Amino acid sequence: EAGVTQFPSHSVIEKGQTVTLRCDPISGHDNLYWYRRVMGKEIKFLLHFVKESKQDESGMPNNRFLAERTGGTYSTLKVQPAELEDSGVYFCASSPRTSGRGDEQFFGPGTRLTVL
Amino acid sequence: AQKVTQAQTEISVVEKEDVTLDCVYETRDTTYYLFWYKQPPSGELVFLIRRNSFDEQNEISGRYSWNFQKSTSSFNFTITASQVVDSAVYFCALSEEKAAGNKLTFGGGTRVLVKP
């Protein structure tokens, strides 16, 4: 079974440009999460999809970030326009849809974003 | 609000030594879940263990063991007889029952370097 995949693995862009990150969760996982780690700090939650619906987007830093999950499969995270402080590693995770909480989340390798 | 603190940023040991990683958490929820993840050089976060707040029984899995103490809000992780392959960044994380979705709150991570 394939794990969570993310594309690209590394992106270097100029300030003001647009970047789109993609995440393919494990097949059949309804829950999809985005996290990011900036400047060696804690990994912080960005948002959570259940299928195609946004369950919680309380961690999105501002309206320059737009996440979508059309069809409830893969997800994209667009940053437009990118700023220097957006540099960091963006992780995607997925988990099956279960009735209980505390489910293990399966993480991808992350996309390292560098904004110059 | 929930918080996870990993006071040790980096630990360096010689192979076969034991190493203990500290994790202290804060939450107002009575039901919560604690996790440890390992991030090897390849980048992805690998799930190691999950504990719910009602299960204080310590756990051992091979060379790994975990000590959960609600009285001190700690969930420490010990690697016995460390090996070079244990070199990685280790993250402790918390998920609250009452929080929307199942988002994880991470500590800052502890980098473990095992020297041969």
GROMACS .gro file of C-alpha atoms in nm:
model
  232
    1GLU     CA    1   0.000   0.000   0.000
    2ALA     CA    2   0.140   0.336  -0.103
    3GLY     CA    3   0.196   0.591   0.170
    4VAL     CA    4   0.117   0.959   0.168
    5THR     CA    5   0.297   1.131  -0.116
    6GLN     CA    6   0.374   1.498  -0.160
    7PHE     CA    7   0.487   1.696  -0.460
    8PRO     CA    8   0.721   1.868  -0.511
    9SER     CA    9   0.976   1.759  -0.255
   10HIS     CA   10   1.143   2.097  -0.271
   11SER     CA   11   1.037   2.431  -0.418
   12VAL     CA   12   1.237   2.750  -0.442
   13ILE     CA   13   1.046   3.062  -0.546
   14GLU     CA   14   1.081   3.438  -0.536
   15LYS     CA   15   0.883   3.650  -0.297
   16GLY     CA   16   0.552   3.743  -0.456
   17GLN     CA   17   0.527   3.432  -0.670
   18THR     CA   18   0.267   3.160  -0.640
   19VAL     CA   19   0.333   2.802  -0.538
   20THR     CA   20   0.101   2.504  -0.526
   21LEU     CA   21   0.179   2.204  -0.312
   22ARG     CA   22   0.010   1.872  -0.369
   23CYS     CA   23  -0.069   1.588  -0.133
   24ASP     CA   24  -0.197   1.243  -0.222
   25PRO     CA   25  -0.326   1.068   0.090
   26ILE     CA   26  -0.342   0.695   0.142
   27SER     CA   27  -0.621   0.554  -0.069
   28GLY     CA   28  -0.949   0.539   0.121
   29HIS     CA   29  -0.846   0.783   0.393
   30ASP     CA   30  -1.118   1.040   0.444
   31ASN     CA   31  -0.915   1.262   0.677
   32LEU     CA   32  -0.643   1.479   0.533
   33TYR     CA   33  -0.434   1.725   0.732
   34TRP     CA   34  -0.185   1.994   0.646
   35TYR     CA   35   0.088   2.098   0.888
   36ARG     CA   36   0.400   2.309   0.852
   37ARG     CA   37   0.726   2.360   1.033
   38VAL     CA   38   0.895   2.695   0.991
   39MET     CA   39   1.246   2.796   1.100
   40GLY     CA   40   1.303   2.482   1.310
   41LYS     CA   41   1.007   2.557   1.532
   42GLU     CA   42   0.720   2.330   1.624
   43ILE     CA   43   0.520   2.154   1.358
   44LYS     CA   44   0.193   2.346   1.350
   45PHE     CA   45  -0.149   2.244   1.230
   46LEU     CA   46  -0.291   2.428   0.932
   47LEU     CA   47  -0.616   2.258   0.842
   48HIS     CA   48  -0.816   1.938   0.829
   49PHE     CA   49  -1.037   1.795   0.554
   50VAL     CA   50  -1.294   1.524   0.595
   51LYS     CA   51  -1.340   1.409   0.239
   52GLU     CA   52  -1.384   1.732   0.043
   53SER     CA   53  -1.511   1.941   0.336
   54LYS     CA   54  -1.296   2.161   0.555
   55GLN     CA   55  -1.346   2.038   0.911
   56ASP     CA   56  -1.109   2.281   1.076
   57GLU     CA   57  -0.905   2.556   0.916
   58SER     CA   58  -0.817   2.739   1.234
   59GLY     CA   59  -0.445   2.705   1.172
   60MET     CA   60  -0.435   2.876   0.833
   61PRO     CA   61  -0.211   3.181   0.884
   62ASN     CA   62  -0.386   3.424   0.648
   63ASN     CA   63  -0.582   3.452   0.327
   64ARG     CA   64  -0.274   3.405   0.112
   65PHE     CA   65  -0.316   3.034   0.179
   66LEU     CA   66  -0.584   2.839  -0.004
   67ALA     CA   67  -0.640   2.467   0.040
   68GLU     CA   68  -0.865   2.252  -0.172
   69ARG     CA   69  -0.961   1.890  -0.188
   70THR     CA   70  -1.193   1.853  -0.482
   71GLY     CA   71  -1.350   1.509  -0.502
   72GLY     CA   72  -1.216   1.415  -0.164
   73THR     CA   73  -0.899   1.259  -0.298
   74TYR     CA   74  -0.579   1.459  -0.336
   75SER     CA   75  -0.539   1.805  -0.189
   76THR     CA   76  -0.357   2.119  -0.297
   77LEU     CA   77  -0.226   2.403  -0.087
   78LYS     CA   78  -0.166   2.724  -0.276
   79VAL     CA   79   0.033   3.015  -0.142
   80GLN     CA   80  -0.030   3.339  -0.330
   81PRO     CA   81   0.163   3.562  -0.308
   82ALA     CA   82   0.443   3.391  -0.118
   83GLU     CA   83   0.629   3.582   0.152
   84LEU     CA   84   0.966   3.515   0.312
   85GLU     CA   85   0.807   3.391   0.634
   86ASP     CA   86   0.627   3.116   0.443
   87SER     CA   87   0.954   2.925   0.407
   88GLY     CA   88   0.949   2.593   0.584
   89VAL     CA   89   0.848   2.231   0.547
   90TYR     CA   90   0.485   2.157   0.469
   91PHE     CA   91   0.362   1.818   0.580
   92CYS     CA   92   0.052   1.636   0.475
   93ALA     CA   93  -0.102   1.354   0.677
   94SER     CA   94  -0.403   1.129   0.638
   95SER     CA   95  -0.603   0.893   0.853
   96PRO     CA   96  -0.900   0.662   0.802
   97ARG     CA   97  -1.247   0.771   0.892
   98THR     CA   98  -1.328   0.611   1.227
   99SER     CA   99  -1.570   0.693   1.502
  100GLY     CA  100  -1.308   0.747   1.767
  101ARG     CA  101  -1.050   1.016   1.809
  102GLY     CA  102  -0.683   0.975   1.867
  103ASP     CA  103  -0.631   0.800   1.535
  104GLU     CA  104  -0.281   0.758   1.406
  105GLN     CA  105  -0.201   1.001   1.130
  106PHE     CA  106   0.020   0.885   0.845
  107PHE     CA  107   0.258   1.153   0.729
  108GLY     CA  108   0.417   1.226   0.397
  109PRO     CA  109   0.782   1.329   0.354
  110GLY     CA  110   0.696   1.696   0.334
  111THR     CA  111   0.758   1.971   0.081
  112ARG     CA  112   1.041   2.206   0.164
  113LEU     CA  113   0.943   2.556   0.050
  114THR     CA  114   1.208   2.824   0.021
  115VAL     CA  115   1.096   3.179  -0.053
  116LEU     CA  116   1.379   3.412  -0.159
  117ALA     CA  117  -0.500   2.574   2.516
  118GLN     CA  118  -0.292   2.268   2.460
  119LYS     CA  119   0.086   2.274   2.462
  120VAL     CA  120   0.367   2.022   2.432
  121THR     CA  121   0.719   2.092   2.553
  122GLN     CA  122   1.028   1.895   2.465
  123ALA     CA  123   1.298   2.066   2.663
  124GLN     CA  124   1.587   1.877   2.505
  125THR     CA  125   1.667   2.010   2.160
  126GLU     CA  126   1.952   1.769   2.092
  127ILE     CA  127   2.098   1.464   2.262
  128SER     CA  128   2.419   1.295   2.160
  129VAL     CA  129   2.506   0.946   2.282
  130VAL     CA  130   2.743   0.669   2.197
  131GLU     CA  131   2.600   0.348   2.058
  132LYS     CA  132   2.460   0.108   2.320
  133GLU     CA  133   2.390   0.387   2.566
  134ASP     CA  134   2.033   0.443   2.681
  135VAL     CA  135   1.867   0.773   2.599
  136THR     CA  136   1.551   0.923   2.748
  137LEU     CA  137   1.351   1.192   2.573
  138ASP     CA  138   1.133   1.413   2.789
  139CYS     CA  139   0.786   1.532   2.695
  140VAL     CA  140   0.563   1.750   2.910
  141TYR     CA  141   0.215   1.849   2.800
  142GLU     CA  142  -0.061   2.086   2.899
  143THR     CA  143  -0.429   2.037   2.835
  144ARG     CA  144  -0.759   2.122   2.998
  145ASP     CA  145  -0.932   1.825   2.842
  146THR     CA  146  -0.984   1.515   3.052
  147THR     CA  147  -0.968   1.289   2.749
  148TYR     CA  148  -0.669   1.324   2.526
  149TYR     CA  149  -0.416   1.125   2.329
  150LEU     CA  150  -0.040   1.137   2.328
  151PHE     CA  151   0.187   1.032   2.045
  152TRP     CA  152   0.550   0.989   1.960
  153TYR     CA  153   0.672   1.021   1.603
  154LYS     CA  154   1.018   0.964   1.460
  155GLN     CA  155   1.154   1.172   1.173
  156PRO     CA  156   1.449   0.998   1.008
  157PRO     CA  157   1.671   1.179   0.757
  158SER     CA  158   1.430   1.085   0.478
  159GLY     CA  159   1.187   1.338   0.621
  160GLU     CA  160   0.857   1.164   0.680
  161LEU     CA  161   0.716   1.132   1.030
  162VAL     CA  162   0.689   0.771   1.140
  163PHE     CA  163   0.432   0.683   1.405
  164LEU     CA  164   0.575   0.509   1.710
  165ILE     CA  165   0.306   0.499   1.976
  166ARG     CA  166  -0.030   0.636   2.087
  167ARG     CA  167  -0.155   0.655   2.447
  168ASN     CA  168  -0.495   0.771   2.567
  169SER     CA  169  -0.535   0.963   2.889
  170PHE     CA  170  -0.705   0.676   3.069
  171ASP     CA  171  -0.428   0.428   3.011
  172GLU     CA  172  -0.128   0.501   3.230
  173GLN     CA  173   0.025   0.162   3.182
  174ASN     CA  174   0.381   0.188   3.063
  175GLU     CA  175   0.464   0.018   2.737
  176ILE     CA  176   0.767  -0.158   2.600
  177SER     CA  177   0.824  -0.239   2.236
  178GLY     CA  178   1.160  -0.392   2.170
  179ARG     CA  179   1.424  -0.138   2.266
  180TYR     CA  180   1.161   0.137   2.301
  181SER     CA  181   0.968   0.208   2.619
  182TRP     CA  182   0.732   0.482   2.726
  183ASN     CA  183   0.653   0.619   3.071
  184PHE     CA  184   0.320   0.801   3.099
  185GLN     CA  185   0.264   0.992   3.424
  186LYS     CA  186  -0.055   1.197   3.447
  187SER     CA  187   0.047   1.336   3.784
  188THR     CA  188   0.337   1.519   3.622
  189SER     CA  189   0.181   1.555   3.275
  190SER     CA  190   0.472   1.373   3.121
  191PHE     CA  191   0.508   1.110   2.851
  192ASN     CA  192   0.875   1.021   2.833
  193PHE     CA  193   1.038   0.793   2.580
  194THR     CA  194   1.343   0.576   2.637
  195ILE     CA  195   1.557   0.404   2.379
  196THR     CA  196   1.756   0.124   2.536
  197ALA     CA  197   2.091   0.019   2.392
  198SER     CA  198   2.076   0.285   2.124
  199GLN     CA  199   2.190   0.213   1.770
  200VAL     CA  200   2.309   0.439   1.491
  201VAL     CA  201   1.979   0.382   1.310
  202ASP     CA  202   1.802   0.552   1.600
  203SER     CA  203   1.953   0.883   1.493
  204ALA     CA  204   1.655   1.100   1.404
  205VAL     CA  205   1.435   1.380   1.532
  206TYR     CA  206   1.167   1.262   1.771
  207PHE     CA  207   0.842   1.449   1.819
  208CYS     CA  208   0.592   1.422   2.099
  209ALA     CA  209   0.236   1.528   2.014
  210LEU     CA  210  -0.104   1.574   2.179
  211SER     CA  211  -0.457   1.544   2.047
  212GLU     CA  212  -0.755   1.657   2.251
  213GLU     CA  213  -1.089   1.479   2.253
  214LYS     CA  214  -1.288   1.802   2.246
  215ALA     CA  215  -1.091   1.968   1.971
  216ALA     CA  216  -1.251   1.983   1.630
  217GLY     CA  217  -1.119   1.704   1.417
  218ASN     CA  218  -0.811   1.530   1.541
  219LYS     CA  219  -0.539   1.789   1.500
  220LEU     CA  220  -0.206   1.723   1.661
  221THR     CA  221  -0.015   1.971   1.872
  222PHE     CA  222   0.356   1.898   1.849
  223GLY     CA  223   0.652   1.968   2.069
  224GLY     CA  224   0.962   2.124   1.920
  225GLY     CA  225   1.130   1.789   1.867
  226THR     CA  226   1.447   1.636   2.006
  227ARG     CA  227   1.730   1.550   1.771
  228VAL     CA  228   1.904   1.229   1.875
  229LEU     CA  229   2.249   1.158   1.742
  230VAL     CA  230   2.387   0.813   1.808
  231LYS     CA  231   2.757   0.785   1.739
  232PRO     CA  232   2.921   0.452   1.661
   0.00000   0.00000   0.00000
